[in-house]
Coordinates of C-alpha atoms and ligand atoms in Angstrom, one line a residue:
X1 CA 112.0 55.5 97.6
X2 CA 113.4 58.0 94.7
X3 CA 112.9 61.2 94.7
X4 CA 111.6 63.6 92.2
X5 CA 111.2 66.9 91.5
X6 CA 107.6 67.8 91.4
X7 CA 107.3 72.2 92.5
X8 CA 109.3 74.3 90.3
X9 CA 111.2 77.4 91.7
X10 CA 108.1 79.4 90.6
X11 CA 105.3 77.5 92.4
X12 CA 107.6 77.2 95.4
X13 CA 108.3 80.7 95.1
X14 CA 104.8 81.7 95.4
X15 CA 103.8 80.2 97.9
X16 CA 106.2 81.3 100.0
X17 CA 105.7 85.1 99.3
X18 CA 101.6 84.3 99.1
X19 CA 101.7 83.0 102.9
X20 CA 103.9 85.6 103.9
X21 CA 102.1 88.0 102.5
X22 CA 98.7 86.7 104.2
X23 CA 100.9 86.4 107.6
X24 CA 101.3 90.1 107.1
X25 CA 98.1 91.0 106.0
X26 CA 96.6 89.8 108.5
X27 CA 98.4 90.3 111.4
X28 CA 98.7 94.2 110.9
X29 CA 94.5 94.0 109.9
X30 CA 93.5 92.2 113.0
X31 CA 96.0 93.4 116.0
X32 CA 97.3 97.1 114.7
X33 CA 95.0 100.3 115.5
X34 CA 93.4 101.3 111.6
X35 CA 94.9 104.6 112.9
X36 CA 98.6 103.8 112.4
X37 CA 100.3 104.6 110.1
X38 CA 101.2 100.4 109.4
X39 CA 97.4 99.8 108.7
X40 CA 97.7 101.1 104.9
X41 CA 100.7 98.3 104.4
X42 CA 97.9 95.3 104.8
X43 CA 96.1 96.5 101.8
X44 CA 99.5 97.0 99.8
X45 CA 100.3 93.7 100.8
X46 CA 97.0 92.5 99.4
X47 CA 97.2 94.3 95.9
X48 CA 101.0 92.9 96.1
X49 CA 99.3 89.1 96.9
X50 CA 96.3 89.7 93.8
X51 CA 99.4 90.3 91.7
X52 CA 100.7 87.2 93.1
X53 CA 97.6 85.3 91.8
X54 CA 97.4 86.8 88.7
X55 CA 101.1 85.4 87.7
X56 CA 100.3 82.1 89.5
X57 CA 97.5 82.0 87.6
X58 CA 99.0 82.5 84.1
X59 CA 102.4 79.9 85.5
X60 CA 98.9 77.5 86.0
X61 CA 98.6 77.7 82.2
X62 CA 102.3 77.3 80.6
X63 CA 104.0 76.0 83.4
X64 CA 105.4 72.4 84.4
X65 CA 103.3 69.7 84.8
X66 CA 102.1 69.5 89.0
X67 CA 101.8 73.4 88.8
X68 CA 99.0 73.1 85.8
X69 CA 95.4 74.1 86.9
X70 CA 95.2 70.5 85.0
X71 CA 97.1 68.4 86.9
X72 CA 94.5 69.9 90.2
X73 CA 91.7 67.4 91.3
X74 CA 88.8 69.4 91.4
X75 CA 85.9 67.0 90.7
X76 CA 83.7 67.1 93.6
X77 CA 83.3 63.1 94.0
X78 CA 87.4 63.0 94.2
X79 CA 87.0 65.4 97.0
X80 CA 84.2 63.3 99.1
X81 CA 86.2 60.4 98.1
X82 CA 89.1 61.7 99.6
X83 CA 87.4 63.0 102.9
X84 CA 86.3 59.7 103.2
X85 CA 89.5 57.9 103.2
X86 CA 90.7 60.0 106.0
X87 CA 88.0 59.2 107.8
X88 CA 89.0 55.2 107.1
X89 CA 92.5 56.0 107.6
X90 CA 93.2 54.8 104.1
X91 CA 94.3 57.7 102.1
X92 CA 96.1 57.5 99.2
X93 CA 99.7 59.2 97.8
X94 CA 99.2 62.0 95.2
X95 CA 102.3 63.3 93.3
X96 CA 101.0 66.8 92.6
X97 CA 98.4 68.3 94.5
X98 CA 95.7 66.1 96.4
X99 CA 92.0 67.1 96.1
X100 CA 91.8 68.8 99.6
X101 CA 95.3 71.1 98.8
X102 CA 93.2 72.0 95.3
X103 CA 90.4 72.7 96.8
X104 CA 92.5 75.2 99.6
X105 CA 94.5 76.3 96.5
X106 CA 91.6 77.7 94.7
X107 CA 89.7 79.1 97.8
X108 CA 92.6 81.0 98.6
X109 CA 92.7 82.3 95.6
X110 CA 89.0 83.1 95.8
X111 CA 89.6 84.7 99.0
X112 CA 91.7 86.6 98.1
X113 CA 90.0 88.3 95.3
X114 CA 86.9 88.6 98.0
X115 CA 88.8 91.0 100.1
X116 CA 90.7 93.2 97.9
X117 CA 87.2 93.8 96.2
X118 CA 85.3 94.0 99.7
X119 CA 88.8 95.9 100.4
X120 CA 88.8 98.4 98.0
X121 CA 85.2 99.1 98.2
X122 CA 85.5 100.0 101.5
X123 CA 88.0 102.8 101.1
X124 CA 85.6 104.1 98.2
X125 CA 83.6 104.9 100.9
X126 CA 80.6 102.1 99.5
X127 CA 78.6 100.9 101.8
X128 CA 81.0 100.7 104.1
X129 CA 79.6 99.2 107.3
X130 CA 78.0 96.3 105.2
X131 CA 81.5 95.8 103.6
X132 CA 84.0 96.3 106.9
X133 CA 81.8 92.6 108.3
X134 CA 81.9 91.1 104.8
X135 CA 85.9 91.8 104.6
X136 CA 85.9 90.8 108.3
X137 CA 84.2 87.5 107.6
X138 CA 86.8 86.2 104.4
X139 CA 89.2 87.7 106.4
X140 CA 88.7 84.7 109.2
X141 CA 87.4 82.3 106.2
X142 CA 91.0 82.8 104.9
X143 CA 92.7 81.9 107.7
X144 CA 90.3 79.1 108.8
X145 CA 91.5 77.6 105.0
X146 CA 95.2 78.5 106.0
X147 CA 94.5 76.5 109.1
X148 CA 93.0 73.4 107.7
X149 CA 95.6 73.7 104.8
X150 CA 98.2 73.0 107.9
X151 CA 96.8 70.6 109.4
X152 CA 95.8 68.9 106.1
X153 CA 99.7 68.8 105.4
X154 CA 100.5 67.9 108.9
X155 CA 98.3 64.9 108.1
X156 CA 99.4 63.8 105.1
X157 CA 102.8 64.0 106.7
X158 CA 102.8 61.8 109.9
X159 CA 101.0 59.2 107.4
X160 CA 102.9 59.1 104.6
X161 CA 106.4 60.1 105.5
X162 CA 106.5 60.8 101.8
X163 CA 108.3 64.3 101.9
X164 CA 105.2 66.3 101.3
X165 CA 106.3 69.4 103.3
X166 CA 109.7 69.5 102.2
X167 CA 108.4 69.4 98.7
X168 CA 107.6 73.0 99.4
X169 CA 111.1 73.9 100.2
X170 CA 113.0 71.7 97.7
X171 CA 110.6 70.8 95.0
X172 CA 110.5 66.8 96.2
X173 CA 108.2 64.2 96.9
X174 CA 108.5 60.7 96.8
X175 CA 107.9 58.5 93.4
X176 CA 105.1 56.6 93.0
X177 CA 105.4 54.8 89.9
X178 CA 108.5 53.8 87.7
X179 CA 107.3 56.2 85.2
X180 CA 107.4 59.3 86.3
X181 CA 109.7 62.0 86.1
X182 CA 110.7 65.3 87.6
X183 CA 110.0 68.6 86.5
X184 CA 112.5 71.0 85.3
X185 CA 112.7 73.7 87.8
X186 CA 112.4 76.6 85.3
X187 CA 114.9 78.9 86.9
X188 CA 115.1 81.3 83.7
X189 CA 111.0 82.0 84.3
X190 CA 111.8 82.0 88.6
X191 CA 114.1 85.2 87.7
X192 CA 111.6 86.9 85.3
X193 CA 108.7 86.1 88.3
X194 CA 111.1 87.6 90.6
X195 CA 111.5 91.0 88.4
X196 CA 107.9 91.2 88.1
X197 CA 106.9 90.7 91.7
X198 CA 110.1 93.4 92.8
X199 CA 109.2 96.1 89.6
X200 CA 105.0 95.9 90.6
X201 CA 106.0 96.2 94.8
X202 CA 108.2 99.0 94.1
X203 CA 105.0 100.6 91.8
X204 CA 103.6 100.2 94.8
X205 CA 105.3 101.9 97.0
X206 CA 106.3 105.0 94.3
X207 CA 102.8 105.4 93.9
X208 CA 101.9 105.5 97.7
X209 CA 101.8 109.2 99.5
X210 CA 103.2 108.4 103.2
X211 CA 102.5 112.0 103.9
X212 CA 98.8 112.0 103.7
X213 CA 97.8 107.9 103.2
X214 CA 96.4 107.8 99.3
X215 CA 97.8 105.4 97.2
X216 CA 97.6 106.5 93.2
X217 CA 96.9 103.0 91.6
X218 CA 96.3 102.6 87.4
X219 CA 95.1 105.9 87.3
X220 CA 92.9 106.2 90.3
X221 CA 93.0 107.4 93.5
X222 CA 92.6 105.3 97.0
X223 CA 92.3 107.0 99.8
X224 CA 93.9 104.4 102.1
X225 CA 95.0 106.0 105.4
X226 CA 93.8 109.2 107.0
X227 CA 97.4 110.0 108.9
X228 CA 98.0 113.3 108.1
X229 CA 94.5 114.4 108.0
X230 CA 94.4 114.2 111.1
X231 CA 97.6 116.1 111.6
X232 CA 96.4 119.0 109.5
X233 CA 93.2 119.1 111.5
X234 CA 95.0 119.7 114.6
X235 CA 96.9 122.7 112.7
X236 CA 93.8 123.8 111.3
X237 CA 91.9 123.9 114.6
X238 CA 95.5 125.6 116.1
X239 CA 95.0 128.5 113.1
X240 CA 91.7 129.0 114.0
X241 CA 92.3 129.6 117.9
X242 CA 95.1 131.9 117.5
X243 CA 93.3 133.7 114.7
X244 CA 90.2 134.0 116.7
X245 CA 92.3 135.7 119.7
X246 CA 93.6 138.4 117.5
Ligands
HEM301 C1 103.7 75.9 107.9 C2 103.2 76.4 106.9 C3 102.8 75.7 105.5 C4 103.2 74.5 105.0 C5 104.1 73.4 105.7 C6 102.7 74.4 103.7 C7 102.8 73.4 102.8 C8 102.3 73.3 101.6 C9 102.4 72.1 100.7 C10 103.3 70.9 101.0 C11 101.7 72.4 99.6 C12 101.6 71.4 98.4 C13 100.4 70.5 98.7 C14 100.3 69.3 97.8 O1 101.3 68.8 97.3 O2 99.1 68.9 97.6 C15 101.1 73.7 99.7 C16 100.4 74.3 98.8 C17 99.8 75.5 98.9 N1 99.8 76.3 100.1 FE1 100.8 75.9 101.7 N2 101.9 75.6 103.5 C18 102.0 76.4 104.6 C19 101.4 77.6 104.7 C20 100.6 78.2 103.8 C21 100.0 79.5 104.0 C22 100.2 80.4 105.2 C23 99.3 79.8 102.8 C24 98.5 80.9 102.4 C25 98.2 81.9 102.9 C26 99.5 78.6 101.9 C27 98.9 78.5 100.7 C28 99.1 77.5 99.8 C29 98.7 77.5 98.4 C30 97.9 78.6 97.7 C31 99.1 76.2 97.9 C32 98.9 75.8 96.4 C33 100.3 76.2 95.8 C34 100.3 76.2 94.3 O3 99.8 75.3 93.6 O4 100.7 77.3 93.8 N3 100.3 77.7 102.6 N4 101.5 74.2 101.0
HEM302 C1 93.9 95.5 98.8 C2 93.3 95.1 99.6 C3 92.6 95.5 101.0 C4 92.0 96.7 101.3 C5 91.8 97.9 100.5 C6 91.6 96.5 102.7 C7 90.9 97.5 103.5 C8 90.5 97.3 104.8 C9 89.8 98.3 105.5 C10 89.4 99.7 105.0 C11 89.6 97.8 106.8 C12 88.7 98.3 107.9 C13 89.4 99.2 108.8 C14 88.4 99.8 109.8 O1 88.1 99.0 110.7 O2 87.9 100.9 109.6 C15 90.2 96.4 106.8 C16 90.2 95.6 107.9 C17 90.8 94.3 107.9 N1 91.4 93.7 106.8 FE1 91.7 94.5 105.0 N2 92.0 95.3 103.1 C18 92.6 94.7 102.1 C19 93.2 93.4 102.1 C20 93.2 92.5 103.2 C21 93.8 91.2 103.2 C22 94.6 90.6 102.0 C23 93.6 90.7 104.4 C24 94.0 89.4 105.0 C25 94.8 88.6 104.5 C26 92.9 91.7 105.2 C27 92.5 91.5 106.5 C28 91.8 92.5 107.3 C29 91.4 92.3 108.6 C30 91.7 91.0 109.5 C31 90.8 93.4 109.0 C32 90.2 93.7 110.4 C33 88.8 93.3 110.5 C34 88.2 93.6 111.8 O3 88.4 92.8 112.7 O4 87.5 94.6 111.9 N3 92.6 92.8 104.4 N4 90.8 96.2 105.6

């Protein structure tokens, strides 16, 4: 069967820095102490991934067809239907997104937003035992999507043979009908992604104190890591003995 092009660079592009990103996030949330100096990078990651959404979201109004919030199958009765068919092993081919990878899509998304709010919240020093098991809790929902979104694709895959998750690496799936076309790859809006996503990480990391863990973000201050403050405390304490002696 032809091939077509159906993700442009931009789409594939996002995905790829958006799983990444989660990899990262998540990793360094769950396995590293919240006392290293590493912990503040999963919450940069996650501003960095929110600015992800925000582009992905505008590229899901003017981009190319399969990448349109329009072309996603989000009536709930497509969804059942479709949960049903795997369950009678008759599923059927989707060129762009199928209603279970829309429904992932726009949990994600959802997610997302849930734990750089819950995130941010809890570094402002609100309620922050209620929020540290709320964050916890989309933290696992996230990658419980991530995991079904595998497995989902896995699926598809050993059924169809149809090039679904190489479509994420080269843009290409399999025709269906003898109408349709592929996409243009939009390389031109690709670059200008790419300058936006390098000129907002580097804002990130310009307006990020190493020295003592606050991150200075649209005119407000985050206090994201306590480092050095525990550093000066030691001096401090030091100060005070020798002081005290004389
Ligand atoms: C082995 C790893 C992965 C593979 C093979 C894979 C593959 C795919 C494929 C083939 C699609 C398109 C689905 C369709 O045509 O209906 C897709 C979409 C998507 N995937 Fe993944 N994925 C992987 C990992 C991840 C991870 C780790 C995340 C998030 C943290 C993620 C988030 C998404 C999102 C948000 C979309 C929608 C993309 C868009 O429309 O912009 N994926 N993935
Ligand atoms: C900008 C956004 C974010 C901020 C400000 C933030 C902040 C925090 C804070 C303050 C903690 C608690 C540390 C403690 O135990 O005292 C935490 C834990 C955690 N965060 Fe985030 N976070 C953000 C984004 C994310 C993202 C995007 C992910 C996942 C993809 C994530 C995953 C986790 C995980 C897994 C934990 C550990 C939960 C546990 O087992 O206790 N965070 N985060």
């Amino acid at each position: 069967m032809k091939k077509i092009v159906v993700y442009d660079l931009p789409t594939r592009a996002f995905h790829f820095l958006f799983g990444f990103l989660f990899i990262f996030s998540f990793s360094i949330g769950k396995f590293v102490d919240d006392d290293s100096w590493l912990y503040a990078y999963h919450m940069l990651s996650g501003f960095l991934m929110a600015f992800l959404i925000v582009l992905r979201i505008l590229w899901g109004f003017f981009g190319t067809k399969y990448a349109r919030f329009k072309s996603f199958q989000l009536r709930p009765k497509k969804l059942v239907d479709y949960f049903s068919s795997i369950v009678s092993g008759k599923t059927k081919r989707e060129l762009g997104h199928n209603p279970a990878s829309s429904y992932a899509a726009i949990i994600m998304f959802i997610m997302l937003f849930l734990l750089v709010t819950t995130g941010v919240l809890m570094v402002r020093g609100v309620a922050k035992e209620l929020f540290e098991e709320v964050h916890e809790l989309f933290a696992f929902a996230f990658l419980l999507t991530v995991i079904f979104h595998i497995l989902g694709v896995l699926f598809h895959q050993i059924r169809h043979q149809d090039g679904m998750i190489s479509s994420m690496f080269n843009g290409k799936k399999d025709k269906i009908g003898p109408d349709e076309q592929s996409v243009a790859q939009a390389p031109f809006s690709f670059f200008i992604f790419l300058v936006l996503i390098l000129g907002f990480a580097s804002y990130l990391l310009n307006s990020f104190n190493t020295q003592n863990g606050t991150l200075y973000l649209f005119g407000k201050t985050l206090q994201l890591s306590e480092q050095d403050n525990e550093h000066d405390l030691k001096y401090y304490n030091r100060y005070y003995e020798i002081n005290e002696d004389d």
